[in-house]
mmCIF file of C-alpha atoms and ligand atoms in Angstrom:
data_model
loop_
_atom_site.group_PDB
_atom_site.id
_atom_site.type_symbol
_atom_site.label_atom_id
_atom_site.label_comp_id
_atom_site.label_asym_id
_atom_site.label_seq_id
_atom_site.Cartn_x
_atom_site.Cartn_y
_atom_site.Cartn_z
ATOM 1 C CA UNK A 1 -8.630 30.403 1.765
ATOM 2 C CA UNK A 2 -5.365 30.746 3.535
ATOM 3 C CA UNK A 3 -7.355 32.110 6.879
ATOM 4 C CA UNK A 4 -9.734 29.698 6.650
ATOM 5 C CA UNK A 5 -7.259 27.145 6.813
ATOM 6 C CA UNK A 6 -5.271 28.902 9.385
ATOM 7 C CA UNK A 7 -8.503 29.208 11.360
ATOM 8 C CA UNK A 8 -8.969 25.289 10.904
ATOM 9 C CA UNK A 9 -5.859 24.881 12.068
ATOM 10 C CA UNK A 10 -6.542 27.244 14.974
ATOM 11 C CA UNK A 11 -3.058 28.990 14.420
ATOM 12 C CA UNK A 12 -2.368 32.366 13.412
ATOM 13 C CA UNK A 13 1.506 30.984 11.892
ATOM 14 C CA UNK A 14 2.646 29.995 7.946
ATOM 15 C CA UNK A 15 1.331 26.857 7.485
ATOM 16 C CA UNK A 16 2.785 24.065 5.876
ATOM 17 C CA UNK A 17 1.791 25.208 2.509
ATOM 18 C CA UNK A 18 3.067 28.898 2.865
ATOM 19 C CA UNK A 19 6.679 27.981 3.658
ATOM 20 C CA UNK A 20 9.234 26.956 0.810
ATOM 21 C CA UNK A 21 9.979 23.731 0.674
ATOM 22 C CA UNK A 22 13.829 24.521 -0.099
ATOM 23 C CA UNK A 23 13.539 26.404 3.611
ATOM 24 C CA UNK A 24 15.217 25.318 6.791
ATOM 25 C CA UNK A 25 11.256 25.022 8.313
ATOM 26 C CA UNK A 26 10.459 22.432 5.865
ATOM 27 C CA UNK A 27 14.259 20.340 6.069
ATOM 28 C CA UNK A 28 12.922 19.644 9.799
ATOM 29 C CA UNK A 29 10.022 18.426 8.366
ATOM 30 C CA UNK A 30 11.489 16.703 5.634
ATOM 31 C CA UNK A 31 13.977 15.079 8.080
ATOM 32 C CA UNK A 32 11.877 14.271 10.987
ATOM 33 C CA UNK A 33 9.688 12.137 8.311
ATOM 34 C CA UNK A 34 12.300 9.760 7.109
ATOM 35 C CA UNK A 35 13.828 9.465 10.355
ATOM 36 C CA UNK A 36 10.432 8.655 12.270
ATOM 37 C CA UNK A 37 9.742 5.856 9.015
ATOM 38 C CA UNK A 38 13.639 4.837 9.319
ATOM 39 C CA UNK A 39 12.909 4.194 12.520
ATOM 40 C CA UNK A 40 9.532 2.622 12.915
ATOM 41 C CA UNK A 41 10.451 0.274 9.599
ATOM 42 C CA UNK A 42 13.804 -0.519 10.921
ATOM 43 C CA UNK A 43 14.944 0.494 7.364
ATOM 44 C CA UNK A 44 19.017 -0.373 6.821
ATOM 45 C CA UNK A 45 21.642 2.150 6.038
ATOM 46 C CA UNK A 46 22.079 1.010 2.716
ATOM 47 C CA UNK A 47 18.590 2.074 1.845
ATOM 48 C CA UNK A 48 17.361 5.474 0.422
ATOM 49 C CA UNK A 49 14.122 6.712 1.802
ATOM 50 C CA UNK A 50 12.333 8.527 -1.202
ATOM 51 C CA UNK A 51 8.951 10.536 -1.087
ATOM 52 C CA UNK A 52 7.564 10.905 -4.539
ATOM 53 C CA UNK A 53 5.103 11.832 -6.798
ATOM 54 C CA UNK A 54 3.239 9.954 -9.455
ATOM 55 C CA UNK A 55 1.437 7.319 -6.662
ATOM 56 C CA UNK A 56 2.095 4.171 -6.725
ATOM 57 C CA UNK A 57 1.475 3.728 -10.546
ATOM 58 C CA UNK A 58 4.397 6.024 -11.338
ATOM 59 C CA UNK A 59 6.748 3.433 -9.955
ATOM 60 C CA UNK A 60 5.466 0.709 -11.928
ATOM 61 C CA UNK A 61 7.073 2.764 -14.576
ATOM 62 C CA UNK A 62 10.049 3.641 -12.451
ATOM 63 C CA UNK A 63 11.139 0.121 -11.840
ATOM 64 C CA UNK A 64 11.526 -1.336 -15.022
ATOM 65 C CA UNK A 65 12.886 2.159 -16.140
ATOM 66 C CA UNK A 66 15.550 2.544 -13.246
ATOM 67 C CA UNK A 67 16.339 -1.280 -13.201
ATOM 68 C CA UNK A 68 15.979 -2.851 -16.841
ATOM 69 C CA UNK A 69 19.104 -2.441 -19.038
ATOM 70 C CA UNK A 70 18.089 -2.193 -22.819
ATOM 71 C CA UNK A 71 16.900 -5.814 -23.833
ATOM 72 C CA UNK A 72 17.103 -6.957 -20.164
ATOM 73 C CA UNK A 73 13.540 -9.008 -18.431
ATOM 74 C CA UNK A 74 11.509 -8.177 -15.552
ATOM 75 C CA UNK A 75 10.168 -10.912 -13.818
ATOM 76 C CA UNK A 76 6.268 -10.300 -12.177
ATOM 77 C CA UNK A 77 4.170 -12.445 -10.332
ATOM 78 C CA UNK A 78 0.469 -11.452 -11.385
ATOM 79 C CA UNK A 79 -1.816 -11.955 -8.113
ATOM 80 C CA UNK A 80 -4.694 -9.771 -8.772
ATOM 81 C CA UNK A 81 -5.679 -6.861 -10.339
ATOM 82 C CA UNK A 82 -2.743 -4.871 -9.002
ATOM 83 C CA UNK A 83 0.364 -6.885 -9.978
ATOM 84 C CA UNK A 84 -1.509 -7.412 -13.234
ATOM 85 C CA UNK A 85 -1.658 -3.527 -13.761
ATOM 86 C CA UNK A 86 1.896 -3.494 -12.788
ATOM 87 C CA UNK A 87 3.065 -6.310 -15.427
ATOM 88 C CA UNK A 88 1.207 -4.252 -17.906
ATOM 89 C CA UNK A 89 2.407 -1.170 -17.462
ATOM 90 C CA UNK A 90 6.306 -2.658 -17.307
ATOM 91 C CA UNK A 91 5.743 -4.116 -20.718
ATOM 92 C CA UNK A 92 5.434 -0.788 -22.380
ATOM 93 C CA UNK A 93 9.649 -0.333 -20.972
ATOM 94 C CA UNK A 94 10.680 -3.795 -21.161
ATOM 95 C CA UNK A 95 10.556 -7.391 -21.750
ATOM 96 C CA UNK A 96 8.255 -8.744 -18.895
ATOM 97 C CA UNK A 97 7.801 -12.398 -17.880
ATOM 98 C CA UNK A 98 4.704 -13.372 -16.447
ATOM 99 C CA UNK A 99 6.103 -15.926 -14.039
ATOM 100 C CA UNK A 100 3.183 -17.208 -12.248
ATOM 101 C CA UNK A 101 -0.546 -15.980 -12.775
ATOM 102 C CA UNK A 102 -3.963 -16.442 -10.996
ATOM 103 C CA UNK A 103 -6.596 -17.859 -13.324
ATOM 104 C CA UNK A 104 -9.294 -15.287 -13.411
ATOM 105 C CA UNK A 105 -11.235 -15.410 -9.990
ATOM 106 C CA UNK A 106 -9.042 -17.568 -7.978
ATOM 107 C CA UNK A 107 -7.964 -15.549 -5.423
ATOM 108 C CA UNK A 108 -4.626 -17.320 -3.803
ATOM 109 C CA UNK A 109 -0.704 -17.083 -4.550
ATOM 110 C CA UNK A 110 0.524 -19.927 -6.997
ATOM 111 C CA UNK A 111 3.069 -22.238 -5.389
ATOM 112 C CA UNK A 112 6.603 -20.032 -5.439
ATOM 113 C CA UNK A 113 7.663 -23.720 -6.000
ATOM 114 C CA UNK A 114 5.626 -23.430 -9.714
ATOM 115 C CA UNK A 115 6.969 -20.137 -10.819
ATOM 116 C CA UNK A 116 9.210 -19.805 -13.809
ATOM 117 C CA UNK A 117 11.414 -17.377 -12.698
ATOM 118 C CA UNK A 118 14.802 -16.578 -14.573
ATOM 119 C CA UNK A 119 17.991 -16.326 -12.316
ATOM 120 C CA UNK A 120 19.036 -13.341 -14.715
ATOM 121 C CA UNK A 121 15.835 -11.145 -14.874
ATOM 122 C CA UNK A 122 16.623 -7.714 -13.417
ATOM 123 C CA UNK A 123 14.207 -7.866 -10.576
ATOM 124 C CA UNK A 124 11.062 -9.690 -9.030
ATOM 125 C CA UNK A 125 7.974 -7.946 -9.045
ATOM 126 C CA UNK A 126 5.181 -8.712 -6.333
ATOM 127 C CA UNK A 127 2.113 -7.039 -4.878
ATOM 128 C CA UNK A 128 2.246 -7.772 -1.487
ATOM 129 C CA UNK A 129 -0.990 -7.152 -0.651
ATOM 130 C CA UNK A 130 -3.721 -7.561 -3.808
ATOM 131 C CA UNK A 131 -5.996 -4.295 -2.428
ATOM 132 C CA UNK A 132 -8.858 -5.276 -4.627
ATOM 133 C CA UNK A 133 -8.913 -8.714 -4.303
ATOM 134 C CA UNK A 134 -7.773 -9.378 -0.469
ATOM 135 C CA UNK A 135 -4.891 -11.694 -1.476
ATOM 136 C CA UNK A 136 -2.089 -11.103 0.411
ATOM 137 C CA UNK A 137 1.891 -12.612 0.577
ATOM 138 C CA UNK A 138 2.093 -14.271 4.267
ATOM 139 C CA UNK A 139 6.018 -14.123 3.851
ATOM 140 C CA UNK A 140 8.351 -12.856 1.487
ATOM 141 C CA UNK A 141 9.071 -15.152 -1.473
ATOM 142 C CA UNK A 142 12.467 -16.281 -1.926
ATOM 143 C CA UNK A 143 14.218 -14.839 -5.548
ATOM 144 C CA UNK A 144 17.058 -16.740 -5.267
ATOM 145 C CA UNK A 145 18.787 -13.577 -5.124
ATOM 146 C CA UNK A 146 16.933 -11.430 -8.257
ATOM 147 C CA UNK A 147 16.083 -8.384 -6.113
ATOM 148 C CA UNK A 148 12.243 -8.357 -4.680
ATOM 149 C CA UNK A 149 10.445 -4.885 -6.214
ATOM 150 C CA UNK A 150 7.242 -4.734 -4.119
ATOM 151 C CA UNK A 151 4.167 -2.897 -4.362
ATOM 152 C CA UNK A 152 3.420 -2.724 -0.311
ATOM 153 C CA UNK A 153 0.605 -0.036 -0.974
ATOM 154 C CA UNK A 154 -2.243 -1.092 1.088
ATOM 155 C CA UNK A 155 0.075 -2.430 3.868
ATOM 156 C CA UNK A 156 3.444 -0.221 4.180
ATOM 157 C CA UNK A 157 3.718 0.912 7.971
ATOM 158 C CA UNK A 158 0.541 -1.767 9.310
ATOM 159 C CA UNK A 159 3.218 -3.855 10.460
ATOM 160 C CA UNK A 160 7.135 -4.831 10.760
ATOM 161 C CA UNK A 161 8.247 -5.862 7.831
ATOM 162 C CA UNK A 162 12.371 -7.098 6.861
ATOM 163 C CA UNK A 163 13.128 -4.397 4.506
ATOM 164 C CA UNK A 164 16.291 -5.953 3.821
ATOM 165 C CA UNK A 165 14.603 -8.993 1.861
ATOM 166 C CA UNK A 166 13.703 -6.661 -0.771
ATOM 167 C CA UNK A 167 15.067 -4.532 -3.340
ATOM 168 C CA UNK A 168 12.379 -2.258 -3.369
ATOM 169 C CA UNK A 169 9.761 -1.371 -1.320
ATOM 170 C CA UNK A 170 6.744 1.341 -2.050
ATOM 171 C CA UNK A 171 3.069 2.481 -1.500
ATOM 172 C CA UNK A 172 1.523 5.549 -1.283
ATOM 173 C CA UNK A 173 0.616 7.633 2.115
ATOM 174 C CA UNK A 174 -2.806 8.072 1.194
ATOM 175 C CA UNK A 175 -3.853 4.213 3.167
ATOM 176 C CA UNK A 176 -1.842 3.872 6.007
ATOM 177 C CA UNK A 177 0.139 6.642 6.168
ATOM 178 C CA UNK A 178 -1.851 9.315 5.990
ATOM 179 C CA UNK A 179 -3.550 11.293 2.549
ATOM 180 C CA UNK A 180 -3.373 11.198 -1.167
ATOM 181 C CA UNK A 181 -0.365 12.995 -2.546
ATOM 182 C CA UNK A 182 2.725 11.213 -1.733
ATOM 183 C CA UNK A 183 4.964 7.753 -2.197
ATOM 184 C CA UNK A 184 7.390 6.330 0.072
ATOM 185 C CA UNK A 185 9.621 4.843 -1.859
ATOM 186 C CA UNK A 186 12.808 2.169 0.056
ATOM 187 C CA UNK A 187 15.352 1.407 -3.076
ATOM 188 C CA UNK A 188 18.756 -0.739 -2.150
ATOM 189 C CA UNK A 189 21.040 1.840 -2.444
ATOM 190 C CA UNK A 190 23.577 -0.788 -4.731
ATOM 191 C CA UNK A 191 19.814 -0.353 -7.137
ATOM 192 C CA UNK A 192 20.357 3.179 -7.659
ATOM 193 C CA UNK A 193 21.737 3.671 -11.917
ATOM 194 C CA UNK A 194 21.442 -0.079 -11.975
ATOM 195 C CA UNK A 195 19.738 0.058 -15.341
ATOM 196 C CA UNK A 196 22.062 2.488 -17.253
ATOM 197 C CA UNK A 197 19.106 4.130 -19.169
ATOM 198 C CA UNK A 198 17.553 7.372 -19.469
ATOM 199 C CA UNK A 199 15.260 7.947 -17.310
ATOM 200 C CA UNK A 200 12.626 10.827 -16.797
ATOM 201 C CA UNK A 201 13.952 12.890 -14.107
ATOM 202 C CA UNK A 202 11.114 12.869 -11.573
ATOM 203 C CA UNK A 203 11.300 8.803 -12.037
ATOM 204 C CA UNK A 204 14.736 8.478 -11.597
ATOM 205 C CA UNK A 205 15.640 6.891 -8.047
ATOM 206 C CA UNK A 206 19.022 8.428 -7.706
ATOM 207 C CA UNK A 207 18.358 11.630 -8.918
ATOM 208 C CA UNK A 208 15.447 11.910 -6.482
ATOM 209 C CA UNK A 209 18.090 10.279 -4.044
ATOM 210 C CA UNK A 210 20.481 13.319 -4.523
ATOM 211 C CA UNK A 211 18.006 16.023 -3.911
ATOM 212 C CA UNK A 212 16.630 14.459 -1.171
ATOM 213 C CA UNK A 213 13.146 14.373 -3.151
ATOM 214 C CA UNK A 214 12.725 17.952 -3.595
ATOM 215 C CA UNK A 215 13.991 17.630 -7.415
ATOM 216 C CA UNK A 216 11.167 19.271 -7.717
ATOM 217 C CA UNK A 217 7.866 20.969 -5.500
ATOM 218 C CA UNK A 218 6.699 18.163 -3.588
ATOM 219 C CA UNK A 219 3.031 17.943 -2.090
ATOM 220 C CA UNK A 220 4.421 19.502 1.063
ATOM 221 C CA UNK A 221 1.138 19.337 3.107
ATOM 222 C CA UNK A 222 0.498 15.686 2.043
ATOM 223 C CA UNK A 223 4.432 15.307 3.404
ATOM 224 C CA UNK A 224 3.489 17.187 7.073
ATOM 225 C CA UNK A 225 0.710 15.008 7.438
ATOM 226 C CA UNK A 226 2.846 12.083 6.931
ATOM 227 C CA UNK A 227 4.975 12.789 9.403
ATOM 228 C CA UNK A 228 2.120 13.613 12.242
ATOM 229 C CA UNK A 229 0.927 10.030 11.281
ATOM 230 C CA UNK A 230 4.243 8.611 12.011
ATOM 231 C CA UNK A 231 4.071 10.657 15.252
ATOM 232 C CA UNK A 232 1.316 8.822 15.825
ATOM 233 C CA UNK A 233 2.391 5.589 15.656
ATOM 234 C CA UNK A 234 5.501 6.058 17.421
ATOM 235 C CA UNK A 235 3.186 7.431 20.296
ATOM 236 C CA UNK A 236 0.406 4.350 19.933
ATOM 237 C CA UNK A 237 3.444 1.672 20.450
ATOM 238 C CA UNK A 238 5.395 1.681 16.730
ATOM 239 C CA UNK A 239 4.616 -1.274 14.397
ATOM 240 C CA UNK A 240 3.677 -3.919 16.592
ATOM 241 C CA UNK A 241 1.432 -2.171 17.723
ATOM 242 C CA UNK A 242 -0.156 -1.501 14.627
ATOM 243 C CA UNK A 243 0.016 -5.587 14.075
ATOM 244 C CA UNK A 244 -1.462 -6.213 16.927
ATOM 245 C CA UNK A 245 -4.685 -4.007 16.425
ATOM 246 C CA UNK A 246 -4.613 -4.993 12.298
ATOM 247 C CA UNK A 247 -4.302 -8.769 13.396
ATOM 248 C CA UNK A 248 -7.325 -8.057 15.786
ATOM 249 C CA UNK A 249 -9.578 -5.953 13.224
ATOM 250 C CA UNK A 250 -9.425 -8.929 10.570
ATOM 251 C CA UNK A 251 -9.240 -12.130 12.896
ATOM 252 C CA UNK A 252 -12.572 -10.443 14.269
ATOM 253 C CA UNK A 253 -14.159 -10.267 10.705
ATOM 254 C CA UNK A 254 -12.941 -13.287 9.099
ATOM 255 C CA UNK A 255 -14.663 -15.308 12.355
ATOM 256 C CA UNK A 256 -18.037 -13.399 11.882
ATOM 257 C CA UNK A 257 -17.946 -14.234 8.030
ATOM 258 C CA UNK A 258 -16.848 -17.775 8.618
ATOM 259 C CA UNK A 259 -19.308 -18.179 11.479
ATOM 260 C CA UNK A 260 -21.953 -16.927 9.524
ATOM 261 C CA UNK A 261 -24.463 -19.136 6.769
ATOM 262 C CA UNK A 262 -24.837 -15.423 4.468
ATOM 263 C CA UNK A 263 -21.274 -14.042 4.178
ATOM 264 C CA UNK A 264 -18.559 -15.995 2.326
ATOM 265 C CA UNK A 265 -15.168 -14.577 1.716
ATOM 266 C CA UNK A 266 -13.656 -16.496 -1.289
ATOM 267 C CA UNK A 267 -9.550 -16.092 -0.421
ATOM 268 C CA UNK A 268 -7.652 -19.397 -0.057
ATOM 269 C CA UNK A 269 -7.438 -18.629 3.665
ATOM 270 C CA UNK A 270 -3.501 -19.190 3.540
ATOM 271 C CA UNK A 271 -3.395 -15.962 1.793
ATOM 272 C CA UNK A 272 -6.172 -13.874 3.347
ATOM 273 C CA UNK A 273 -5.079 -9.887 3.294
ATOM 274 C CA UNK A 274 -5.566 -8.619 6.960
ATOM 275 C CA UNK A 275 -6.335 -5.080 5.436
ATOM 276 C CA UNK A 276 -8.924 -5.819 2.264
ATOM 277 C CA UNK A 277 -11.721 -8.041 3.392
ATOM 278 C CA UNK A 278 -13.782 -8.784 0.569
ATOM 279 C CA UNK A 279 -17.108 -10.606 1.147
ATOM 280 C CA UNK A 280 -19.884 -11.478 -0.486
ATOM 281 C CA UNK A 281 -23.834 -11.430 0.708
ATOM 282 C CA UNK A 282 -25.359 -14.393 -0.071
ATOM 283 C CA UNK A 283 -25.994 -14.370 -3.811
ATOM 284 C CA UNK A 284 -25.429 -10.609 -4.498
ATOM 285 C CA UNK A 285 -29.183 -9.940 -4.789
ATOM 286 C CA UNK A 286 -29.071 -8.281 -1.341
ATOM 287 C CA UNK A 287 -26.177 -5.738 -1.751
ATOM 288 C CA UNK A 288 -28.385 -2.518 -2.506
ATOM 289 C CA UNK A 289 -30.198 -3.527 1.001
ATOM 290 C CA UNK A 290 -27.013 -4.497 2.826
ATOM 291 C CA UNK A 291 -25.522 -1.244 1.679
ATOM 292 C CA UNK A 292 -28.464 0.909 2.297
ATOM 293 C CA UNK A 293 -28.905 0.241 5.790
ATOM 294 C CA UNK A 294 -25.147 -0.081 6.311
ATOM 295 C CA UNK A 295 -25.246 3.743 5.341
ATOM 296 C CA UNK A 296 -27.896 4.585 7.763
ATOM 297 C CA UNK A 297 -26.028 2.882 10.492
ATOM 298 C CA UNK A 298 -22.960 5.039 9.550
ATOM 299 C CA UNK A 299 -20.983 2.260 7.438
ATOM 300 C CA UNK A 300 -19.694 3.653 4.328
ATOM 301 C CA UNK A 301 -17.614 2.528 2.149
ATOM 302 C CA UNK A 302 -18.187 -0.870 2.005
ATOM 303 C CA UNK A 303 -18.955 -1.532 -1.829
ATOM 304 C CA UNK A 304 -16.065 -3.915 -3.538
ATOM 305 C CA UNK A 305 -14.234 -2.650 -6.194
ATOM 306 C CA UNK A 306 -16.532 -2.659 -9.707
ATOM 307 C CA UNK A 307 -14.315 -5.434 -10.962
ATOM 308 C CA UNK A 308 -15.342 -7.360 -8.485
ATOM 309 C CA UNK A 309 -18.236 -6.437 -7.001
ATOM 310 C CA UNK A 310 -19.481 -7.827 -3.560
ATOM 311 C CA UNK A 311 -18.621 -6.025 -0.854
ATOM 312 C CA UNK A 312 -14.686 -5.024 0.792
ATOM 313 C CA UNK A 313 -14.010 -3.621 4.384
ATOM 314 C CA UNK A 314 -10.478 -1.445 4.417
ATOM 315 C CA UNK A 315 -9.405 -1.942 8.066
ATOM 316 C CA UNK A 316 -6.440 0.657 7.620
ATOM 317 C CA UNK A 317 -4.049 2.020 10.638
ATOM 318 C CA UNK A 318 -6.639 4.523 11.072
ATOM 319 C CA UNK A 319 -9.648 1.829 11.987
ATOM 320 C CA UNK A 320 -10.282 1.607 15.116
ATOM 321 C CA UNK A 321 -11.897 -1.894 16.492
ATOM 322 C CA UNK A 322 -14.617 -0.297 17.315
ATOM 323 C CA UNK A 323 -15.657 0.594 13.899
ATOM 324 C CA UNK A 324 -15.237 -3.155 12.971
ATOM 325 C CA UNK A 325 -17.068 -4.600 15.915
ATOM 326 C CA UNK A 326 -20.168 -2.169 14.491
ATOM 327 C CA UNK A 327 -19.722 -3.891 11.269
ATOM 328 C CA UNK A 328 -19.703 -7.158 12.794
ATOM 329 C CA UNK A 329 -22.973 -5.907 14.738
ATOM 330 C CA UNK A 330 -24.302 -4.452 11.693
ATOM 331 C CA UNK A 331 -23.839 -8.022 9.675
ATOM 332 C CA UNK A 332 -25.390 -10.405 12.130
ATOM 333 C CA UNK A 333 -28.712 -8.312 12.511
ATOM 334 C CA UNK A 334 -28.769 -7.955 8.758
ATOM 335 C CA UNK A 335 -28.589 -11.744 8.564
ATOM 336 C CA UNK A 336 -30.933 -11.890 11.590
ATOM 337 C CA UNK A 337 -33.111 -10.084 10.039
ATOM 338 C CA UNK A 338 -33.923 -12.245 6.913
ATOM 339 C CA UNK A 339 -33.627 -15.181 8.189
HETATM 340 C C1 PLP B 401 -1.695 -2.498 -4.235
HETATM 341 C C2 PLP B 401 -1.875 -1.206 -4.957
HETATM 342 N N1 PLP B 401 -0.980 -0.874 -5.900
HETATM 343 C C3 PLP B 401 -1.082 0.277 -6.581
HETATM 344 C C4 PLP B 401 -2.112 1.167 -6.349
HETATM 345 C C5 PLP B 401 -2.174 2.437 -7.128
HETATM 346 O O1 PLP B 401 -1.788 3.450 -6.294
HETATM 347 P P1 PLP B 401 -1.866 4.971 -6.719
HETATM 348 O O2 PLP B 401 -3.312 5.282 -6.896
HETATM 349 O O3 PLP B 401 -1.245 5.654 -5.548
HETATM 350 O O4 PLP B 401 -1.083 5.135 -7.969
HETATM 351 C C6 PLP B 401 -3.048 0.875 -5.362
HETATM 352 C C7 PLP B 401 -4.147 1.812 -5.085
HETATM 353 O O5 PLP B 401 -5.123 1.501 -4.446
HETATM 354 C C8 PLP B 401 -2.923 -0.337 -4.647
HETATM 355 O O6 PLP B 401 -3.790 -0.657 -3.680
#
């Protein structure tokens, strides 16, 4: 397996995943990573940088665990099926206050104005982008200084965003960043202990904080291809760039569905997600076909999430506008054609 790789890889040298990760190879590896995403994010001094394991589900766990004291609250704001997940799964540590919740199918952010947040709830806990659902936060919600946790898993490193507004900031590498395997993880350094509990090591901010994430063996080759993608958007132009081309990818789709009499995209367009376009053909009885010859023009992956159904377009870093304008193409002669 190993040559085959190395014969992938067209190199004869250890690769990534035959070197220790406690070795001075793997430190520059390590270290060119969270300087390339310090960087690129602008992240402040007073931040750690963490890459973890677990995904992004893990720290829906982590927060409450590393933030909550015993009988302390956790304030989340449920958006879609992500931030409900998260609420859920923060219950089982602590007290959690639903603060403001979509009703079932209405896809928008409630009013900050309408939530019932409490001044002494240990943090705030948003999705900013709902991946599922294609609700996304067009600014950062004011806390009135609770510390922001946010899930930014579908949009971390598609454009700048003012780390220091949050408290945390996460998402895994596998959607803009990369592969499966790894999760960034920005905690406000003044966070770290904060909750004075016990927490599992591999959870535990500031233990991962003093062994610079290696507490334990990390997904090493999920962490080298990290970095190349960071390369890689240092080299395209950094994060506006990656704004620009995201702002382009979706302002191109959400004119073709709006422009069109089939598609309908059901997002209060204040809070459209410029990553997860979800759209709908007609009345649904036309997805098999829509699908089907999406396939045979090389479209895949365009069925919504089963919760949903419908249909979702991903228009991650790695999209080129290319691969949307074929959608777009794709769309119109598929509406053409049953006209
Ligand atoms: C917004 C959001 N949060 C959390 C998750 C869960 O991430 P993971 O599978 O890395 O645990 C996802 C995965 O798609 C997501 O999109």
């Amino acid at each position: 397996v190993l040559a085959r790789i190395r014969d992938d890889l067209g190199s004869s040298d250890p690769t990534v995943m035959e070197i220790s990760h406690r070795g001075a190879a793997f430190d520059r590896i390590a270290g060119r990573t969270e300087e390339l995403l310090r960087s690129l994010l602008a992240v402040p001094d007073d931040f750690a940088v963490l890459f973890v394991q677990g995904g992004a589900t893990a720290q829906f766990a982590a927060a409450p665990l590393n933030l909550v004291p015993d009988r302390g609250t956790a304030d989340h704001v449920v958006t879609g099926a992500w931030s409900a997940r998260a609420a859920a799964e923060a219950s089982r540590f602590c007290r959690v206050s639903i603060v403001a919740d979509n009703a079932p199918g209405r896809r928008t952010i409630p009013d900050p104005g309408t939530w019932r947040t409490d001044p002494a709830a240990s943090y705030l806990a948003i999705a900013m982008n709902e991946t599922i659902d294609g609700v996304e936060f067009g600014s950062v919600p004011d806390a009135g200084g609770v510390p922001i946790v946010c899930d930014a898993s579908s949009t971390l490193m598609s454009r700048p965003v003012d780390v220091s507004s949050f408290g945390v900031l996460y998402g895994g590498t596998q959607k803009n960043l990369g592969i499966a395997g790894l999760t960034v993880v920005l905690v406000r350094r003044s966070l770290l202990g904060r909750s004075g509990r016990e927490v599992p090591a591999v959870l535990d901010w500031a233990a991962l904080e003093a062994s610079s994430s290696r507490l334990n063996t990390p997904p090493t080759f999920t962490w080298y291809v990290t970095g190349l993608v960071l390369e890689w958007i240092e080299g395209e132009g950094g994060l506006a760039e990656m704004a620009r081309r995201s702002r382009a990818r979706m302002e191109s789709l959400y004119s073709a569905i709006d422009a069109s009499s089939l598609y309908t995209n059901d997002v209060d367009p204040a809070c459209r997600s410029w990553t997860n376009v979800p759209f709908r053909v007609g009345d649904g009885s036309r997805d098999d076909a829509f699908l089907a010859g999406a396939a045979e023009a090389g479209l895949v992956g365009l069925r919504g999430h089963r919760s949903v159904g419908g249909m979702r377009a991903s228009l991650y870093n790695a999209m080129p506008q290319d691969g949307v304008d074929e959608l777009i193409a794709y769309m119109a002669d598929f509406e053409a054609a049953r006209a």
